[in-house]
Amino acid sequence: MGKVWRISGPLVIGEDMKGAQVYEIVEIGSDRLVGEVIGLEEDKAIIQVHEDTQGLRVGEEVKGTGTILTAELGPGLLGSIYDGLQKSLTVLLENNSFIERGAKAFALPRDKKWHFTPTVKVGDAVGEGDIIGTVPETHLVEHRIMVPVGMKGVIKKIAEGDYTVIEPVALLEEDGGGEKEIIMMQKWPVRKPRPYRRRFAASKLLITGMRILDYMFPLALGGKAAIPGGFGTGKTVALQQLARWAQTQINIYVGCGERGNEMADVLHSFRRLKDPKTGRLLQEKEIFIANTSNMPVVAREASIFVGITMAEYFRDMGYDVLLVCDSTSRWAEAMREIGGRLEEIPGEEGFPAYLGSRLASFYERSGLVECLGGPERNGSVTVTGAVSPPGADFSEPVTQNTLRIVDAFFALDTALANKRHFPAINWLTSYSLYVDWVKDWWSAISPQWETTRAIALKLLQQEAELEEIVRLVGPEALPESDKLVLMVTRMIREDFLMQSAYNEVDTYCVPLKAQLMLQTINRFYELAQQMLESGVTTAEIRTSPIIPRISRMKNIPNDEAEERIKELWAEMETSLVPQRGGVA
Amino acid sequence: MTLDSLYVKETKAISRTKGSLLIAESIPGVQFNEMVDVRLANGEIRRGQAIDISKEVTIIQVFGGVSEVDLVASRVRCKGETLKLPVARDILGRIFDGSGNPIDGGSAIIPRDYLDVNGGLVNPAGREPPAEFIETGISAIDGLNALVRGQKLPIFSGSGLPHNRIVAQLIRQASVKKTEEQFAIVFGAIGISYDDADFFMQNLEQTGAREKTVAFINTASDPVIERISTPRLALTAAEYLAWQEGMHVLVIITDITNYCEALRELSAMREEIPSRRGYPGYMYTDLATMYERAGRITGKEGSVTVMPILTMPDDDITHPIPDLTGYITEGQIVLSRDLERKGIYPPIDVFLSLSRMMKEGIGAGKTREDHNNVFMQLYAAYAEGCNLREISTIIGAEALGERDRLYLNVADRFEREFISQGEGTKRKVEDTLDIGWSIFSALPEEDLKLIGEDLIKKYLPKYAGKA
Ligand SMILES: Nc1ncnc2c1ncn2[C@@H]1O[C@H](COP(=O)(O)OP(=O)(O)OP(=O)(O)O)[C@@H](O)[C@H]1O
Ligand SMILES: [Mg+2]
């Protein structure tokens, strides 16, 4: 097609590029580096290159491919590890521990056979999104093969048996009379949202197993959330925890411009950890994108769109999908770098003026929808993105633009992290707009949820005020009732909100256990208040053997929680009693 | 050898200079980032790199600057390759400058290979999670911020704080529990004073580690531009020793602040749009491409552990240099001026410090079964003590209750007994943990709620040995 005219880092300008389209994929030079046209000017094309351009020369060939950036969709996605362009890193690993420039690898294996079972028969009329058959992709997930968007007609032939993703499994007679083969693999342009029939408001809690989320700042299926925080405050651990335990059917982990060792850690842990509900290996429901910080920056943008496209594809089958992205700030920085090289007029802090709309184009692809096609089904994509604000300063553009888009905001706090209070989600500044939406869901677990939650949050608010006073007058000068508040809020913080990701039992807490735990602390508060009134001091209450038992509730396995915590209640009632002769 | 390397690619047509950049006519066949020689009228040759090339112009970054370059007699000759470092096992024991030339008076290296200084791109799926504990003998590190092989753990220091002494101690004492394996140190000095460089080399000499060390030294008086290449050379040498010679390599790079200043200077010369405080917007990625070279690779013997040192301008941890570093590395060891003033060595601020790979490297079979619990309980107790200390500075310690005074005392003991240790003292990790237990003895037992009951019965001095 054309030739390289200029090379400036990840940006290449091609000449003789007449006929190229914006967003067309091109291959550059003898290594066939993948680039994407992002602008045209007469016969010149501005190309962002997704691979390292070192060693490239002026005059090398630029070949158009006629296609834009697409993702491959079909059986074989689950358990895969991809780079930002959806190249299979496992395939690339077969001959080398290092990634060579220009190395190619399909996302879906072409030689693997999958067992296809039809769900339609010859003569059935089908349209886009209709499920025509299923493949048991893993023990956890049945892959539903759908008629690709844009196709409809009558089934003329349908197969049953073992096929690769590029062999036809059905033949369609189109309305006009033509025939079309359906293979199990579809391709979809990653920047374009996949269609659905209609959208609903989120209403069901997405169980994450993290108490501070499920209980205090719930996430809903189909929701969008951000988790901002300075370095080392726990974004990655939180996202990893979500990807591990969230009770969605498919989880997608996008590592965008972050650490290689972390990726290795995630990958290894998913080969070992089991889904709490089914006991199957977690990687059976997981897809990984590993685009580490030392990889070419341009691919960061692609990685996010590739991830969300795969998420939508599984949503379209009728599944609940969670996508976590660590970190959207690295993506924004990649935009800034390209923008700077294009000499665009920069917005705030050098970010391009379209930062906000680009972020929205990612988050807005979340949602709970009724899928296209039959049988009728709903699916959802929930998105949670990490934000890495420079200097942990939330007033910076990426955090601020994200805040405008998301409905739940889990603010990580450096001071909490430094004190090793994890998850370091600040309970005073975080929020979730889904609280009202999931009320019904929660009341089915426990009618007390709303009140217990409100009491706890109010006490924590009170604690913040009391601490100001303590700083001036010291803890001893407080009235007994305030001392008790501090004792109880400490319990709420340390024995309820704190939750170690590394504790085998506490890493995943079911909603019921969370409810029982907080209810215990509430009841403790009530009983202790009565004791105070009868003349017992907080110093005396503090020595109660009940207190260490409350702090060890975390270590009770989920399935024993109800029985053992209720035992504790019984003991509380008999041992936390007002002084005889005092006011009862 | 490819055909086009037989042609000499050369030009005399230099149209202008801009900062340390030369703008020359287009050189057919030049590669992006190719190394060039700039020959001056007086015969001197300077190295440079083609950083932006097109059909119209070639922009060359001249290492060593453009002074004495003239537009008539100077010429640019392409070297046909990007910056490479000649490597061989013999680099051990040698000292090089920031361009990779020997400066120890020894002979030239007979290379076994020439490696691109930017290193290869490790497939993330082929990385092995770091998990092997490195015993440094320093309690504040081993006990609370343990280092493992393949980790990147920087030291955030401030001017005048004893980071050099701590690193020297660490080099003297660092051992991995399995000792038979091969160990090497790569030292990269960026823009540091001659005295500091000398201090390190002397220390290595005394440790007897000199012949296990490769040093790349760019002192404050050496060309600024070589501050960009020095750490890359060091990491390339480390990768060679780790991936091809199977060695466990500890890379010390000091001072990253000087590196970032050089990066900022370069960026300004290129008239790029600056980001925070004048540093280039790509500084995160630039630093990441260096720090990320630490790690382990599945199926390979060796490892690369990287310990960069940086001085925080104004002791400000939110400054872009420590901030971006912290966003890339797997934790950080932060030095505290307060502790230093109190006479505590090493003055490690354990709240701001963090080792994210620690959990993989500690516990039964690695250090000791109680390590994780002791670690958490120590943090909690010290945090409480520090909080009360702050309150007591206003209201006086007398106004505190008995229990609170206990914690105040624990915080003091923690600093004096646990963190503080002699520069020549090497503590075994078991001893470190035992100090923790002796501090716990001062607390009511029911306060040790982060420790399993079985461990309390086994290790708390009042029970220990009685079980
Ligand atoms: N829920 C948790 N339980 C136990 N430890 C945690 C938890 N969350 C965070 N941590 C601790 O905090 C450290 C830092 O967390 P993490 O790596 O997630 O930070 P981050 O916000 O992703 O930082 P960065 O922006 O630099 O990537 C972890 O290595 C771990 O030691
Ligand atoms: Mg992280």
Short mmCIF file of C-alpha atoms in Angstrom, two decimals, chain A residues 4-10 15 52-58 81 88-90 92-93 96-100 229-233 235-236 256-265 267-268 271 290-297 300 330 333 336-337 339-341 343-344 346 349-350 387-393 395-397 414 417-420 422 467 470-477 490-491 494-495 498 500 502 542-543 547-548 551-552 554, chain B residues 2 4 9 26 29-34 49 51-56 82 116 118 120-130 144-145 150-152 156 239 243 272-276 281-282 284-285 288-289 292-298 300 317-318 322-332 350-357 359-360 372 375-376 379 383-384 388 390-391 394-395 399-404 446 448-453 456:
data_model
loop_
_atom_site.label_atom_id
_atom_site.label_comp_id
_atom_site.label_asym_id
_atom_site.label_seq_id
_atom_site.Cartn_x
_atom_site.Cartn_y
_atom_site.Cartn_z
CA VAL A 4 7.15 4.64 6.00
CA TRP A 5 7.80 8.36 5.80
CA ARG A 6 8.60 9.19 9.40
CA ILE A 7 9.18 7.30 12.66
CA SER A 8 8.86 9.01 16.00
CA GLY A 9 8.57 6.51 18.82
CA PRO A 10 5.28 4.64 18.62
CA GLU A 15 3.11 8.05 2.59
CA ASP A 52 8.20 -1.57 19.46
CA THR A 53 9.42 0.48 16.48
CA GLN A 54 13.11 0.30 17.27
CA GLY A 55 15.09 -0.63 14.17
CA LEU A 56 12.37 0.36 11.70
CA ARG A 57 13.52 2.37 8.65
CA VAL A 58 12.09 5.09 6.48
CA ILE A 81 -3.88 -15.34 28.52
CA SER A 88 -2.23 -15.78 22.84
CA LEU A 89 0.69 -15.44 25.20
CA THR A 90 0.58 -19.14 25.94
CA LEU A 92 3.94 -17.38 22.05
CA LEU A 93 5.52 -19.02 25.08
CA ASN A 96 10.49 -18.48 23.68
CA SER A 97 10.29 -16.86 27.13
CA PHE A 98 10.63 -13.49 25.43
CA ILE A 99 8.18 -11.91 23.02
CA GLU A 100 9.73 -11.19 19.64
CA GLY A 229 -5.85 5.05 45.26
CA GLY A 230 -2.19 5.96 45.55
CA PHE A 231 0.49 3.35 45.08
CA GLY A 232 0.37 0.43 47.45
CA THR A 233 -3.12 1.16 48.74
CA LYS A 235 -6.14 -1.58 44.06
CA THR A 236 -4.58 -4.63 42.52
CA CYS A 256 -3.16 -2.70 31.58
CA GLY A 257 0.27 -1.16 31.98
CA GLU A 258 0.97 -2.80 35.33
CA ARG A 259 3.52 -5.25 36.72
CA GLY A 260 4.70 -8.51 35.21
CA ASN A 261 5.27 -10.18 38.56
CA GLU A 262 1.71 -9.37 39.59
CA MET A 263 0.41 -10.96 36.42
CA ALA A 264 2.50 -14.03 37.12
CA ASP A 265 1.07 -14.14 40.61
CA LEU A 267 -2.00 -16.51 36.71
CA HIS A 268 -0.42 -18.94 39.13
CA ARG A 271 -4.38 -22.41 38.45
CA ALA A 290 -1.61 -9.19 30.35
CA ASN A 291 -0.35 -6.01 28.85
CA THR A 292 2.41 -5.08 31.26
CA SER A 293 3.96 -1.65 31.73
CA ASN A 294 7.06 -2.48 29.73
CA MET A 295 5.03 -3.49 26.69
CA PRO A 296 4.38 -0.94 23.96
CA VAL A 297 2.03 1.73 25.28
CA ARG A 300 -2.89 -0.45 26.33
CA ARG A 330 -2.10 3.72 32.37
CA GLU A 333 -1.37 7.98 29.93
CA ARG A 336 -1.64 11.37 26.47
CA GLU A 337 1.55 10.08 24.93
CA GLY A 339 -1.76 12.92 21.73
CA GLY A 340 1.51 14.63 22.60
CA ARG A 341 3.26 13.14 19.59
CA GLU A 343 0.90 17.71 18.74
CA GLU A 344 -2.77 17.90 19.60
CA PRO A 346 -3.61 19.20 25.26
CA GLU A 349 -2.24 18.00 32.68
CA GLY A 350 -1.43 17.18 29.10
CA VAL A 387 -7.40 4.56 38.92
CA SER A 388 -3.83 5.48 39.89
CA PRO A 389 -3.78 9.19 40.65
CA PRO A 390 -0.32 10.81 40.77
CA GLY A 391 0.60 11.61 44.34
CA ALA A 392 -2.68 10.00 45.45
CA ASP A 393 -4.33 13.30 44.61
CA SER A 395 -8.33 16.04 41.98
CA GLU A 396 -6.37 14.95 38.93
CA PRO A 397 -8.11 14.58 35.55
CA THR A 414 -3.09 5.95 51.91
CA ALA A 417 -2.96 1.40 53.97
CA ASN A 418 0.03 2.68 55.92
CA LYS A 419 -1.64 1.44 59.10
CA ARG A 420 -2.20 -1.87 57.30
CA PHE A 422 -6.95 -3.58 54.39
CA GLU A 467 -11.11 11.43 67.30
CA VAL A 470 -9.32 12.95 71.58
CA ARG A 471 -6.48 14.70 69.81
CA LEU A 472 -7.13 17.75 71.95
CA VAL A 473 -8.04 16.35 75.32
CA GLY A 474 -6.86 12.75 75.29
CA PRO A 475 -8.94 9.57 75.42
CA GLU A 476 -9.31 9.54 79.21
CA ALA A 477 -11.18 12.83 79.25
CA ARG A 490 -12.76 -0.11 66.65
CA MET A 491 -14.53 -3.46 66.54
CA GLU A 494 -10.86 -4.21 62.89
CA ASP A 495 -13.23 -7.11 63.30
CA MET A 498 -10.67 -5.33 57.85
CA SER A 500 -7.20 -10.03 54.74
CA TYR A 502 -4.40 -13.70 52.32
CA ARG A 542 -12.77 -4.23 77.87
CA THR A 543 -11.56 -7.25 79.82
CA ILE A 547 -14.15 -9.36 72.92
CA PRO A 548 -11.38 -11.60 71.60
CA SER A 551 -12.42 -10.52 66.77
CA ARG A 552 -11.99 -14.15 65.84
CA LYS A 554 -13.59 -13.77 60.84
CA THR B 2 23.06 -8.04 5.84
CA ASP B 4 22.98 -2.96 3.45
CA LYS B 9 25.53 5.40 5.70
CA SER B 26 17.57 12.32 5.87
CA GLY B 29 18.51 3.32 5.52
CA VAL B 30 19.00 4.68 9.04
CA GLN B 31 17.01 2.74 11.62
CA PHE B 32 14.85 4.25 14.30
CA ASN B 33 16.95 4.46 17.49
CA GLU B 34 20.11 3.47 15.55
CA GLN B 49 21.23 8.09 18.47
CA ILE B 51 15.55 9.48 17.77
CA ASP B 52 13.23 10.77 15.06
CA ILE B 53 13.70 9.94 11.41
CA SER B 54 11.85 10.83 8.27
CA LYS B 55 12.33 11.29 4.55
CA GLU B 56 13.26 14.89 5.24
CA THR B 82 20.94 0.01 18.12
CA ASP B 116 20.46 -4.74 23.06
CA ASN B 118 16.82 -2.21 26.17
CA GLY B 120 14.02 -8.36 25.70
CA LEU B 121 10.35 -8.36 26.53
CA VAL B 122 9.60 -11.17 28.94
CA ASN B 123 6.33 -12.91 28.20
CA PRO B 124 4.21 -12.29 31.31
CA ALA B 125 2.89 -15.83 31.02
CA GLY B 126 6.46 -17.08 31.26
CA ARG B 127 7.31 -15.31 34.47
CA GLU B 128 7.72 -17.27 37.66
CA PRO B 129 6.28 -15.49 40.72
CA PRO B 130 9.17 -14.51 43.02
CA LEU B 144 8.38 -6.50 58.15
CA ASN B 145 9.32 -5.88 54.51
CA GLY B 150 13.24 -11.38 41.48
CA GLN B 151 11.59 -8.47 43.28
CA LYS B 152 12.15 -4.80 42.57
CA PHE B 156 13.30 6.05 49.15
CA GLU B 239 20.10 -10.12 32.51
CA TRP B 243 19.39 -15.72 32.03
CA GLU B 272 8.14 17.88 24.49
CA ILE B 273 5.01 18.85 26.39
CA PRO B 274 5.94 18.40 30.03
CA SER B 275 3.73 16.65 32.55
CA ARG B 276 3.82 16.98 36.36
CA GLY B 281 4.55 12.31 30.52
CA TYR B 282 6.18 9.02 29.55
CA TYR B 284 6.16 6.09 34.14
CA THR B 285 6.67 3.94 31.06
CA ALA B 288 8.81 0.73 34.01
CA THR B 289 10.85 -0.53 31.08
CA GLU B 292 10.31 -4.44 34.98
CA ARG B 293 13.53 -6.15 33.98
CA ALA B 294 13.60 -7.64 37.45
CA GLY B 295 12.09 -11.06 37.85
CA ARG B 296 12.30 -14.78 37.40
CA ILE B 297 11.59 -16.77 34.28
CA THR B 298 10.02 -20.19 34.33
CA LYS B 300 15.59 -20.56 33.94
CA ILE B 317 6.97 11.08 48.76
CA THR B 318 4.37 12.48 46.39
CA PRO B 322 9.22 8.45 44.18
CA ASP B 323 5.55 8.45 43.20
CA LEU B 324 6.03 6.88 39.78
CA THR B 325 8.64 4.54 41.16
CA GLY B 326 6.23 3.38 43.85
CA TYR B 327 3.63 2.77 41.18
CA ILE B 328 5.99 0.39 39.40
CA THR B 329 8.07 -1.34 42.03
CA GLU B 330 6.88 -4.07 44.35
CA GLY B 331 6.97 -1.92 47.44
CA GLN B 332 9.50 0.47 48.86
CA VAL B 350 7.83 0.86 58.64
CA PHE B 351 4.47 2.50 57.93
CA LEU B 352 5.54 3.99 54.64
CA SER B 353 7.61 0.96 53.76
CA LEU B 354 6.05 -2.06 52.10
CA SER B 355 7.14 -5.23 50.43
CA ARG B 356 4.43 -6.59 48.21
CA MET B 357 6.15 -9.86 47.50
CA LYS B 359 3.80 -12.97 51.66
CA GLU B 360 5.21 -15.33 49.04
CA ASN B 372 2.99 -13.45 59.14
CA PHE B 375 4.33 -9.10 61.33
CA MET B 376 0.69 -8.07 61.53
CA TYR B 379 2.28 -3.29 62.92
CA ALA B 383 0.52 1.91 64.98
CA GLU B 384 -1.47 2.18 68.16
CA LEU B 388 -1.02 7.61 71.29
CA GLU B 390 0.98 11.89 68.92
CA ILE B 391 -1.87 12.49 71.34
CA ILE B 394 -0.39 17.52 73.26
CA ILE B 395 -1.93 16.34 76.48
CA ALA B 399 -3.19 12.03 80.97
CA LEU B 400 -3.25 8.62 79.33
CA GLY B 401 -4.74 5.54 80.89
CA GLU B 402 -2.64 2.62 82.03
CA ARG B 403 -3.30 0.53 78.96
CA ASP B 404 -2.44 3.41 76.67
CA GLU B 446 -5.96 -10.82 74.91
CA LEU B 448 -2.69 -10.28 70.64
CA LYS B 449 -5.72 -10.93 68.55
CA LEU B 450 -3.91 -11.09 65.23
CA ILE B 451 -1.94 -14.10 66.34
CA GLY B 452 -3.29 -17.61 66.33
CA GLU B 453 -3.78 -19.11 69.80
CA ILE B 456 0.90 -17.76 71.22
#
